[in-house]
PDB file of C-alpha atoms in Angstrom:
ATOM      1  CA  MET A  62    -116.884  12.948 -64.004  1.00  0.00           C
ATOM      2  CA  ASP A  63    -118.766  12.532 -67.154  1.00  0.00           C
ATOM      3  CA  VAL A  64    -121.436  14.808 -68.692  1.00  0.00           C
ATOM      4  CA  ASP A  65    -124.371  12.869 -67.391  1.00  0.00           C
ATOM      5  CA  ALA A  66    -122.750  12.413 -63.967  1.00  0.00           C
ATOM      6  CA  ALA A  67    -122.128  16.188 -63.892  1.00  0.00           C
ATOM      7  CA  ASP A  68    -125.731  16.927 -64.843  1.00  0.00           C
ATOM      8  CA  ALA A  69    -127.096  14.452 -62.209  1.00  0.00           C
ATOM      9  CA  ALA A  70    -124.907  16.097 -59.527  1.00  0.00           C
ATOM     10  CA  ALA A  71    -126.025  19.619 -60.542  1.00  0.00           C
ATOM     11  CA  ALA A  72    -129.637  18.501 -59.914  1.00  0.00           C
ATOM     12  CA  LEU A  73    -128.769  17.484 -56.277  1.00  0.00           C
ATOM     13  CA  PRO A  74    -129.420  19.758 -53.299  1.00  0.00           C
ATOM     14  CA  ARG A  75    -126.128  21.755 -52.975  1.00  0.00           C
ATOM     15  CA  ARG A  76    -125.715  21.293 -49.162  1.00  0.00           C
ATOM     16  CA  ALA A  77    -122.704  23.544 -49.410  1.00  0.00           C
ATOM     17  CA  ARG A  78    -120.399  23.574 -46.527  1.00  0.00           C
ATOM     18  CA  ARG A  79    -119.155  26.659 -44.933  1.00  0.00           C
ATOM     19  CA  ARG A  80    -116.141  27.392 -42.937  1.00  0.00           C
ATOM     20  CA  GLY A  81    -117.966  26.734 -39.823  1.00  0.00           C
ATOM     21  CA  ARG A  82    -117.272  26.915 -35.989  1.00  0.00           C
ATOM     22  CA  THR A  83    -114.996  23.963 -35.991  1.00  0.00           C
ATOM     23  CA  THR A  84    -112.929  25.101 -38.944  1.00  0.00           C
ATOM     24  CA  LEU A  85    -112.423  28.556 -37.413  1.00  0.00           C
ATOM     25  CA  LEU A  86    -111.362  27.155 -34.069  1.00  0.00           C
ATOM     26  CA  ILE A  87    -108.639  24.892 -35.757  1.00  0.00           C
ATOM     27  CA  ALA A  88    -107.567  27.908 -37.960  1.00  0.00           C
ATOM     28  CA  ALA A  89    -107.206  30.016 -34.848  1.00  0.00           C
ATOM     29  CA  ALA A  90    -105.360  27.429 -32.994  1.00  0.00           C
ATOM     30  CA  LEU A  91    -102.951  26.842 -35.925  1.00  0.00           C
ATOM     31  CA  VAL A  92    -102.207  30.508 -36.373  1.00  0.00           C
ATOM     32  CA  LEU A  93    -101.763  31.085 -32.556  1.00  0.00           C
ATOM     33  CA  GLY A  94     -99.807  27.704 -32.136  1.00  0.00           C
ATOM     34  CA  ALA A  95    -102.174  26.515 -29.313  1.00  0.00           C
ATOM     35  CA  LEU A  96    -105.808  25.080 -29.243  1.00  0.00           C
ATOM     36  CA  ALA A  97    -108.202  27.789 -28.967  1.00  0.00           C
ATOM     37  CA  GLY A  98    -111.460  25.988 -28.007  1.00  0.00           C
ATOM     38  CA  THR A  99    -113.092  22.621 -28.181  1.00  0.00           C
ATOM     39  CA  ALA A 100    -114.186  21.402 -31.517  1.00  0.00           C
ATOM     40  CA  THR A 101    -116.689  18.999 -30.897  1.00  0.00           C
ATOM     41  CA  GLY A 102    -113.648   2.850 -48.895  1.00  0.00           C
ATOM     42  CA  TYR A 103    -111.842   1.286 -50.685  1.00  0.00           C
ATOM     43  CA  ALA A 104    -114.944   1.125 -52.797  1.00  0.00           C
ATOM     44  CA  VAL A 105    -113.570  -0.152 -56.231  1.00  0.00           C
ATOM     45  CA  GLN A 106    -116.265   0.203 -58.755  1.00  0.00           C
ATOM     46  CA  TYR A 107    -115.689  -0.983 -62.222  1.00  0.00           C
ATOM     47  CA  HIS A 108    -118.185  -0.357 -64.908  1.00  0.00           C
ATOM     48  CA  ARG A 109    -118.142  -3.695 -66.488  1.00  0.00           C
ATOM     49  CA  ALA A 110    -120.446  -6.698 -66.649  1.00  0.00           C
ATOM     50  CA  PRO A 111    -120.378  -9.118 -63.892  1.00  0.00           C
ATOM     51  CA  THR A 112    -118.479 -12.303 -64.529  1.00  0.00           C
ATOM     52  CA  ALA A 113    -120.334 -15.519 -64.191  1.00  0.00           C
ATOM     53  CA  LEU A 114    -119.169 -17.722 -61.116  1.00  0.00           C
ATOM     54  CA  PRO A 115    -117.838 -21.062 -61.839  1.00  0.00           C
ATOM     55  CA  PRO A 116    -120.017 -24.219 -60.819  1.00  0.00           C
ATOM     56  CA  LEU A 117    -119.789 -25.375 -57.466  1.00  0.00           C
ATOM     57  CA  ALA A 118    -117.499 -28.331 -56.882  1.00  0.00           C
ATOM     58  CA  GLN A 119    -119.867 -30.421 -54.826  1.00  0.00           C
ATOM     59  CA  PRO A 120    -123.751 -30.405 -55.633  1.00  0.00           C
ATOM     60  CA  GLN A 121    -124.877 -30.089 -52.160  1.00  0.00           C
ATOM     61  CA  LEU A 122    -123.279 -27.871 -49.441  1.00  0.00           C
ATOM     62  CA  VAL A 123    -123.158 -29.044 -45.931  1.00  0.00           C
ATOM     63  CA  SER A 124    -124.571 -26.230 -43.639  1.00  0.00           C
ATOM     64  CA  PRO A 125    -124.156 -26.230 -39.906  1.00  0.00           C
ATOM     65  CA  LYS A 126    -127.070 -27.229 -37.777  1.00  0.00           C
ATOM     66  CA  ALA A 127    -129.157 -24.273 -36.548  1.00  0.00           C
ATOM     67  CA  LEU A 128    -128.994 -23.703 -32.743  1.00  0.00           C
ATOM     68  CA  ALA A 129    -131.751 -22.496 -30.662  1.00  0.00           C
ATOM     69  CA  PRO A 130    -131.100 -18.852 -29.326  1.00  0.00           C
ATOM     70  CA  ASP A 131    -129.685 -18.805 -25.601  1.00  0.00           C
ATOM     71  CA  ASP A 132    -128.328 -16.030 -23.336  1.00  0.00           C
ATOM     72  CA  SER A 133    -125.222 -15.726 -25.461  1.00  0.00           C
ATOM     73  CA  THR A 134    -127.166 -14.997 -28.645  1.00  0.00           C
ATOM     74  CA  THR A 135    -126.570 -11.401 -30.034  1.00  0.00           C
ATOM     75  CA  ASN A 136    -127.795  -9.774 -33.179  1.00  0.00           C
ATOM     76  CA  LYS A 137    -124.231 -10.275 -34.520  1.00  0.00           C
ATOM     77  CA  SER A 138    -124.292 -14.038 -34.158  1.00  0.00           C
ATOM     78  CA  ILE A 139    -127.810 -14.284 -35.670  1.00  0.00           C
ATOM     79  CA  ASN A 140    -126.652 -12.323 -38.670  1.00  0.00           C
ATOM     80  CA  ALA A 141    -123.146 -13.732 -38.882  1.00  0.00           C
ATOM     81  CA  ASN A 142    -123.277 -14.042 -42.561  1.00  0.00           C
ATOM     82  CA  ARG A 143    -124.435 -10.655 -43.321  1.00  0.00           C
ATOM     83  CA  HIS A 144    -122.585  -8.711 -40.534  1.00  0.00           C
ATOM     84  CA  HIS A 145    -120.021  -6.130 -41.424  1.00  0.00           C
ATOM     85  CA  LYS A 146    -117.534  -4.288 -39.212  1.00  0.00           C
ATOM     86  CA  THR A 147    -119.323  -0.962 -40.106  1.00  0.00           C
ATOM     87  CA  ASP A 148    -122.273  -2.385 -38.252  1.00  0.00           C
ATOM     88  CA  ASP A 149    -120.337  -2.052 -34.978  1.00  0.00           C
ATOM     89  CA  ASP A 150    -118.873   1.059 -33.237  1.00  0.00           C
ATOM     90  CA  LEU A 151    -118.326   3.349 -36.244  1.00  0.00           C
ATOM     91  CA  ALA A 152    -116.198   5.602 -34.077  1.00  0.00           C
ATOM     92  CA  GLU A 153    -113.753   2.703 -33.675  1.00  0.00           C
ATOM     93  CA  LEU A 154    -113.010   2.880 -37.469  1.00  0.00           C
ATOM     94  CA  LEU A 155    -111.970   6.573 -37.300  1.00  0.00           C
ATOM     95  CA  LEU A 156    -108.318   7.180 -38.017  1.00  0.00           C
ATOM     96  CA  THR A 157    -105.945   7.473 -34.876  1.00  0.00           C
ATOM     97  CA  ALA A 158    -104.235  10.837 -34.384  1.00  0.00           C
ATOM     98  CA  PRO A 159    -100.389  10.503 -34.730  1.00  0.00           C
ATOM     99  CA  ASP A 160     -98.314  10.444 -31.767  1.00  0.00           C
ATOM    100  CA  GLY A 161     -97.979  13.838 -30.040  1.00  0.00           C
ATOM    101  CA  ALA A 162    -101.008  15.304 -31.491  1.00  0.00           C
ATOM    102  CA  LYS A 163    -103.547  17.144 -29.604  1.00  0.00           C
ATOM    103  CA  VAL A 164    -106.777  15.249 -29.906  1.00  0.00           C
ATOM    104  CA  ASP A 165    -109.843  17.399 -29.379  1.00  0.00           C
ATOM    105  CA  GLY A 166    -112.746  15.085 -29.505  1.00  0.00           C
ATOM    106  CA  ARG A 167    -113.549  11.629 -30.876  1.00  0.00           C
ATOM    107  CA  GLY A 168    -116.718  10.012 -30.979  1.00  0.00           C
ATOM    108  CA  TYR A 169    -120.351  10.694 -32.361  1.00  0.00           C
ATOM    109  CA  GLU A 170    -121.773  14.029 -33.354  1.00  0.00           C
ATOM    110  CA  SER A 171    -125.639  14.762 -33.213  1.00  0.00           C
ATOM    111  CA  LEU A 172    -127.050  15.845 -36.571  1.00  0.00           C
ATOM    112  CA  ASP A 173    -128.135  19.257 -35.286  1.00  0.00           C
ATOM    113  CA  ILE A 174    -124.587  20.093 -34.136  1.00  0.00           C
ATOM    114  CA  PHE A 175    -122.991  18.640 -37.276  1.00  0.00           C
ATOM    115  CA  THR A 176    -125.315  20.602 -39.699  1.00  0.00           C
ATOM    116  CA  ALA A 177    -125.224  23.929 -37.792  1.00  0.00           C
ATOM    117  CA  ASP A 178    -121.376  23.712 -37.753  1.00  0.00           C
ATOM    118  CA  PHE A 179    -120.916  22.514 -41.349  1.00  0.00           C
ATOM    119  CA  PHE A 180    -123.424  23.951 -43.670  1.00  0.00           C
ATOM    120  CA  GLU A 181    -124.619  27.283 -44.947  1.00  0.00           C
ATOM    121  CA  GLU A 182    -128.254  26.354 -44.519  1.00  0.00           C
ATOM    122  CA  PRO A 183    -128.543  23.972 -41.676  1.00  0.00           C
ATOM    123  CA  ASP A 184    -132.276  24.387 -41.432  1.00  0.00           C
ATOM    124  CA  VAL A 185    -132.641  23.039 -44.812  1.00  0.00           C
ATOM    125  CA  VAL A 186    -129.928  20.385 -44.828  1.00  0.00           C
ATOM    126  CA  LEU A 187    -130.956  18.597 -41.592  1.00  0.00           C
ATOM    127  CA  PRO A 188    -134.457  17.482 -42.714  1.00  0.00           C
ATOM    128  CA  ASP A 189    -132.764  16.656 -46.159  1.00  0.00           C
ATOM    129  CA  LEU A 190    -130.248  14.348 -44.486  1.00  0.00           C
ATOM    130  CA  VAL A 191    -132.953  12.700 -42.507  1.00  0.00           C
ATOM    131  CA  ASP A 192    -134.851  12.112 -45.684  1.00  0.00           C
ATOM    132  CA  THR A 193    -131.958  10.502 -47.479  1.00  0.00           C
ATOM    133  CA  GLY A 194    -131.507   8.045 -44.581  1.00  0.00           C
ATOM    134  CA  ILE A 195    -128.481   9.327 -42.456  1.00  0.00           C
ATOM    135  CA  ARG A 196    -127.802   6.985 -39.617  1.00  0.00           C
ATOM    136  CA  ARG A 197    -125.095   8.500 -37.481  1.00  0.00           C
ATOM    137  CA  VAL A 198    -121.886  10.719 -37.843  1.00  0.00           C
ATOM    138  CA  ALA A 199    -118.633   9.655 -36.130  1.00  0.00           C
ATOM    139  CA  SER A 200    -115.844  12.194 -36.038  1.00  0.00           C
ATOM    140  CA  THR A 201    -112.366  13.115 -34.547  1.00  0.00           C
ATOM    141  CA  VAL A 202    -110.423  16.357 -34.547  1.00  0.00           C
ATOM    142  CA  TRP A 203    -106.695  16.730 -33.861  1.00  0.00           C
ATOM    143  CA  ILE A 204    -103.851  19.319 -34.204  1.00  0.00           C
ATOM    144  CA  GLN A 205    -100.160  18.605 -34.610  1.00  0.00           C
ATOM    145  CA  GLY A 206     -97.921  21.479 -34.930  1.00  0.00           C
ATOM    146  CA  ASP A 207     -99.066  23.597 -37.827  1.00  0.00           C
ATOM    147  CA  VAL A 208    -101.538  20.970 -39.124  1.00  0.00           C
ATOM    148  CA  GLY A 209    -105.227  20.585 -38.041  1.00  0.00           C
ATOM    149  CA  VAL A 210    -107.246  17.654 -39.095  1.00  0.00           C
ATOM    150  CA  GLU A 211    -111.172  16.890 -39.009  1.00  0.00           C
ATOM    151  CA  VAL A 212    -112.234  13.339 -40.018  1.00  0.00           C
ATOM    152  CA  ARG A 213    -115.881  12.481 -40.251  1.00  0.00           C
ATOM    153  CA  LEU A 214    -117.540   9.040 -41.161  1.00  0.00           C
ATOM    154  CA  LEU A 215    -121.272   9.572 -42.303  1.00  0.00           C
ATOM    155  CA  GLN A 216    -123.289   6.466 -42.368  1.00  0.00           C
ATOM    156  CA  PHE A 217    -126.525   6.212 -44.191  1.00  0.00           C
ATOM    157  CA  ASN A 218    -129.289   3.521 -44.264  1.00  0.00           C
ATOM    158  CA  ASN A 219    -128.201   2.603 -47.868  1.00  0.00           C
ATOM    159  CA  ARG A 220    -125.859   3.281 -50.707  1.00  0.00           C
ATOM    160  CA  SER A 221    -128.250   5.632 -52.336  1.00  0.00           C
ATOM    161  CA  GLY A 222    -128.151   8.134 -49.553  1.00  0.00           C
ATOM    162  CA  ALA A 223    -124.346   7.947 -49.222  1.00  0.00           C
ATOM    163  CA  ASP A 224    -123.956   8.466 -52.909  1.00  0.00           C
ATOM    164  CA  ASP A 225    -126.343  11.373 -52.784  1.00  0.00           C
ATOM    165  CA  TYR A 226    -124.270  13.058 -50.146  1.00  0.00           C
ATOM    166  CA  GLN A 227    -120.894  12.309 -51.682  1.00  0.00           C
ATOM    167  CA  ALA A 228    -121.868  13.642 -55.050  1.00  0.00           C
ATOM    168  CA  SER A 229    -123.574  16.801 -53.801  1.00  0.00           C
ATOM    169  CA  GLN A 230    -120.629  17.754 -51.804  1.00  0.00           C
ATOM    170  CA  ALA A 231    -118.072  17.004 -54.448  1.00  0.00           C
ATOM    171  CA  ALA A 232    -120.060  18.831 -57.202  1.00  0.00           C
ATOM    172  CA  TYR A 233    -119.222  22.379 -55.801  1.00  0.00           C
ATOM    173  CA  MET A 234    -115.558  21.866 -54.669  1.00  0.00           C
ATOM    174  CA  PRO A 235    -114.047  23.218 -57.998  1.00  0.00           C
ATOM    175  CA  GLU A 236    -115.623  26.687 -57.236  1.00  0.00           C
ATOM    176  CA  LEU A 237    -113.203  29.266 -56.190  1.00  0.00           C
ATOM    177  CA  LYS A 238    -115.025  29.818 -52.924  1.00  0.00           C
ATOM    178  CA  TYR A 239    -114.036  26.347 -51.954  1.00  0.00           C
ATOM    179  CA  ALA A 240    -110.989  24.311 -53.462  1.00  0.00           C
ATOM    180  CA  GLY A 241    -110.990  26.422 -56.748  1.00  0.00           C
ATOM    181  CA  ASN A 242    -109.783  23.417 -58.573  1.00  0.00           C
ATOM    182  CA  ARG A 243    -110.755  19.967 -60.009  1.00  0.00           C
ATOM    183  CA  GLY A 244    -108.601  17.997 -57.541  1.00  0.00           C
ATOM    184  CA  VAL A 245    -107.390  14.516 -58.029  1.00  0.00           C
ATOM    185  CA  ALA A 246    -108.920  11.119 -57.971  1.00  0.00           C
ATOM    186  CA  ILE A 247    -108.133   8.641 -55.168  1.00  0.00           C
ATOM    187  CA  PRO A 248    -106.197   5.635 -56.718  1.00  0.00           C
ATOM    188  CA  GLY A 249    -108.425   2.526 -56.589  1.00  0.00           C
ATOM    189  CA  LEU A 250    -111.569   4.487 -56.825  1.00  0.00           C
ATOM    190  CA  ALA A 251    -113.847   5.735 -59.597  1.00  0.00           C
ATOM    191  CA  ALA A 252    -113.239   9.510 -60.000  1.00  0.00           C
ATOM    192  CA  ASP A 253    -116.748  10.129 -58.977  1.00  0.00           C
ATOM    193  CA  LEU A 254    -116.510   8.112 -55.809  1.00  0.00           C
ATOM    194  CA  GLY A 255    -113.261   9.467 -54.433  1.00  0.00           C
ATOM    195  CA  HIS A 256    -111.475  12.647 -54.657  1.00  0.00           C
ATOM    196  CA  VAL A 257    -109.004  14.983 -52.918  1.00  0.00           C
ATOM    197  CA  TRP A 258    -108.624  18.668 -53.292  1.00  0.00           C
ATOM    198  CA  VAL A 259    -106.217  21.320 -52.010  1.00  0.00           C
ATOM    199  CA  ASP A 260    -107.381  24.842 -51.806  1.00  0.00           C
ATOM    200  CA  SER A 261    -105.993  27.133 -54.717  1.00  0.00           C
ATOM    201  CA  GLU A 262    -105.820  30.037 -52.272  1.00  0.00           C
ATOM    202  CA  VAL A 263    -104.336  30.487 -48.687  1.00  0.00           C
ATOM    203  CA  ARG A 264    -106.970  32.139 -46.633  1.00  0.00           C
ATOM    204  CA  SER A 265    -106.051  33.853 -43.402  1.00  0.00           C
ATOM    205  CA  GLY A 266    -102.546  32.181 -43.620  1.00  0.00           C
ATOM    206  CA  VAL A 267    -104.194  28.688 -43.803  1.00  0.00           C
ATOM    207  CA  ARG A 268    -104.350  26.376 -46.785  1.00  0.00           C
ATOM    208  CA  GLY A 269    -107.050  23.880 -46.591  1.00  0.00           C
ATOM    209  CA  GLY A 270    -107.586  20.534 -48.292  1.00  0.00           C
ATOM    210  CA  ARG A 271    -110.440  17.984 -48.389  1.00  0.00           C
ATOM    211  CA  ALA A 272    -111.001  14.293 -49.237  1.00  0.00           C
ATOM    212  CA  LEU A 273    -114.316  12.911 -50.033  1.00  0.00           C
ATOM    213  CA  ALA A 274    -115.065   9.081 -50.729  1.00  0.00           C
ATOM    214  CA  ARG A 275    -117.827   6.706 -50.570  1.00  0.00           C
ATOM    215  CA  ARG A 276    -117.535   3.042 -49.626  1.00  0.00           C
ATOM    216  CA  GLY A 277    -120.868   1.314 -49.534  1.00  0.00           C
ATOM    217  CA  ASP A 278    -123.220   3.217 -47.266  1.00  0.00           C
ATOM    218  CA  ILE A 279    -120.437   5.194 -45.566  1.00  0.00           C
ATOM    219  CA  VAL A 280    -119.075   8.627 -46.740  1.00  0.00           C
ATOM    220  CA  MET A 281    -115.501   9.538 -45.537  1.00  0.00           C
ATOM    221  CA  ASP A 282    -115.054  13.251 -45.338  1.00  0.00           C
ATOM    222  CA  ILE A 283    -111.626  14.698 -44.122  1.00  0.00           C
ATOM    223  CA  ASN A 284    -110.695  18.304 -43.866  1.00  0.00           C
ATOM    224  CA  TYR A 285    -107.092  19.337 -43.572  1.00  0.00           C
ATOM    225  CA  TYR A 286    -105.663  22.671 -42.563  1.00  0.00           C
ATOM    226  CA  ASP A 287    -101.950  23.826 -42.824  1.00  0.00           C
ATOM    227  CA  ALA A 288    -101.007  27.171 -41.140  1.00  0.00           C
ATOM    228  CA  ARG A 289     -97.927  27.231 -43.109  1.00  0.00           C
ATOM    229  CA  GLY A 290     -99.822  27.367 -46.424  1.00  0.00           C
ATOM    230  CA  LYS A 291     -98.006  24.312 -47.523  1.00  0.00           C
ATOM    231  CA  ALA A 292    -100.729  21.737 -47.692  1.00  0.00           C
ATOM    232  CA  SER A 293    -100.119  19.255 -50.595  1.00  0.00           C
ATOM    233  CA  GLU A 294    -102.151  16.651 -52.291  1.00  0.00           C
ATOM    234  CA  SER A 295    -100.010  14.031 -50.960  1.00  0.00           C
ATOM    235  CA  ASP A 296    -100.492  15.018 -47.384  1.00  0.00           C
ATOM    236  CA  VAL A 297    -104.339  14.818 -47.872  1.00  0.00           C
ATOM    237  CA  MET A 298    -104.177  11.569 -49.981  1.00  0.00           C
ATOM    238  CA  GLU A 299    -102.165   9.770 -47.286  1.00  0.00           C
ATOM    239  CA  LEU A 300    -104.795  10.392 -44.635  1.00  0.00           C
ATOM    240  CA  ALA A 301    -107.626   9.455 -47.197  1.00  0.00           C
ATOM    241  CA  LYS A 302    -105.941   6.219 -48.112  1.00  0.00           C
ATOM    242  CA  ARG A 303    -105.320   5.327 -44.455  1.00  0.00           C
ATOM    243  CA  GLN A 304    -108.793   6.033 -43.548  1.00  0.00           C
ATOM    244  CA  LEU A 305    -110.334   3.869 -46.466  1.00  0.00           C
ATOM    245  CA  GLU A 306    -108.139   0.991 -45.443  1.00  0.00           C
ATOM    246  CA  ARG A 307    -110.026   0.909 -42.062  1.00  0.00           C
ATOM    247  CA  LEU A 308    -113.378   0.889 -43.587  1.00  0.00           C
TER     248      LEU A 308
END
């Protein structure tokens, strides 16, 4: 992240996450070896001038004749040229847990539960997220052996809101309280749009990792926990790449 980007990120609301209820449940489950309770893209951005498109081969394009709406007409069919798969069920785009994993929740989180579980000051963050245009949060949680994973997809009304969230979250990750290092960029993404961190310290026997990336109006937020204290960048990076491929 360059100096200007760092200054801009520093000016954003911190929205610092905490090791919340879901995190504690996962950590306890990993340490005890059993689930302790119920827990609830690629966006390649090159900083270059746009390249002019070549002229069309034909002067006039033939458009299909417009049809009157009927009982089979849907919002998707009306907006066929503007429809994107992220406009459908966002939860369907979440990573699928590996075979043999214990899945503990998959679907949508209400904003009040998400902010209460994930942030140090939920009463401040909740109205802030609403102001920046958050639409919905889809999440899944699973445990496999000594590893626990939380995956969240946060969709906003526009790229500006998603960019604000991703930048404000990434800004504090190098602090010792969190990852304690600068992490690594996700290949194919600008460094300020996608990053992976693995905690420098093992806490309560668990080493954590996190992946944050923005694609369009969606922010991918993955949290990874390893009770062996052996979490690696490659482990978290692989999850990040797989999730981005689904967006």
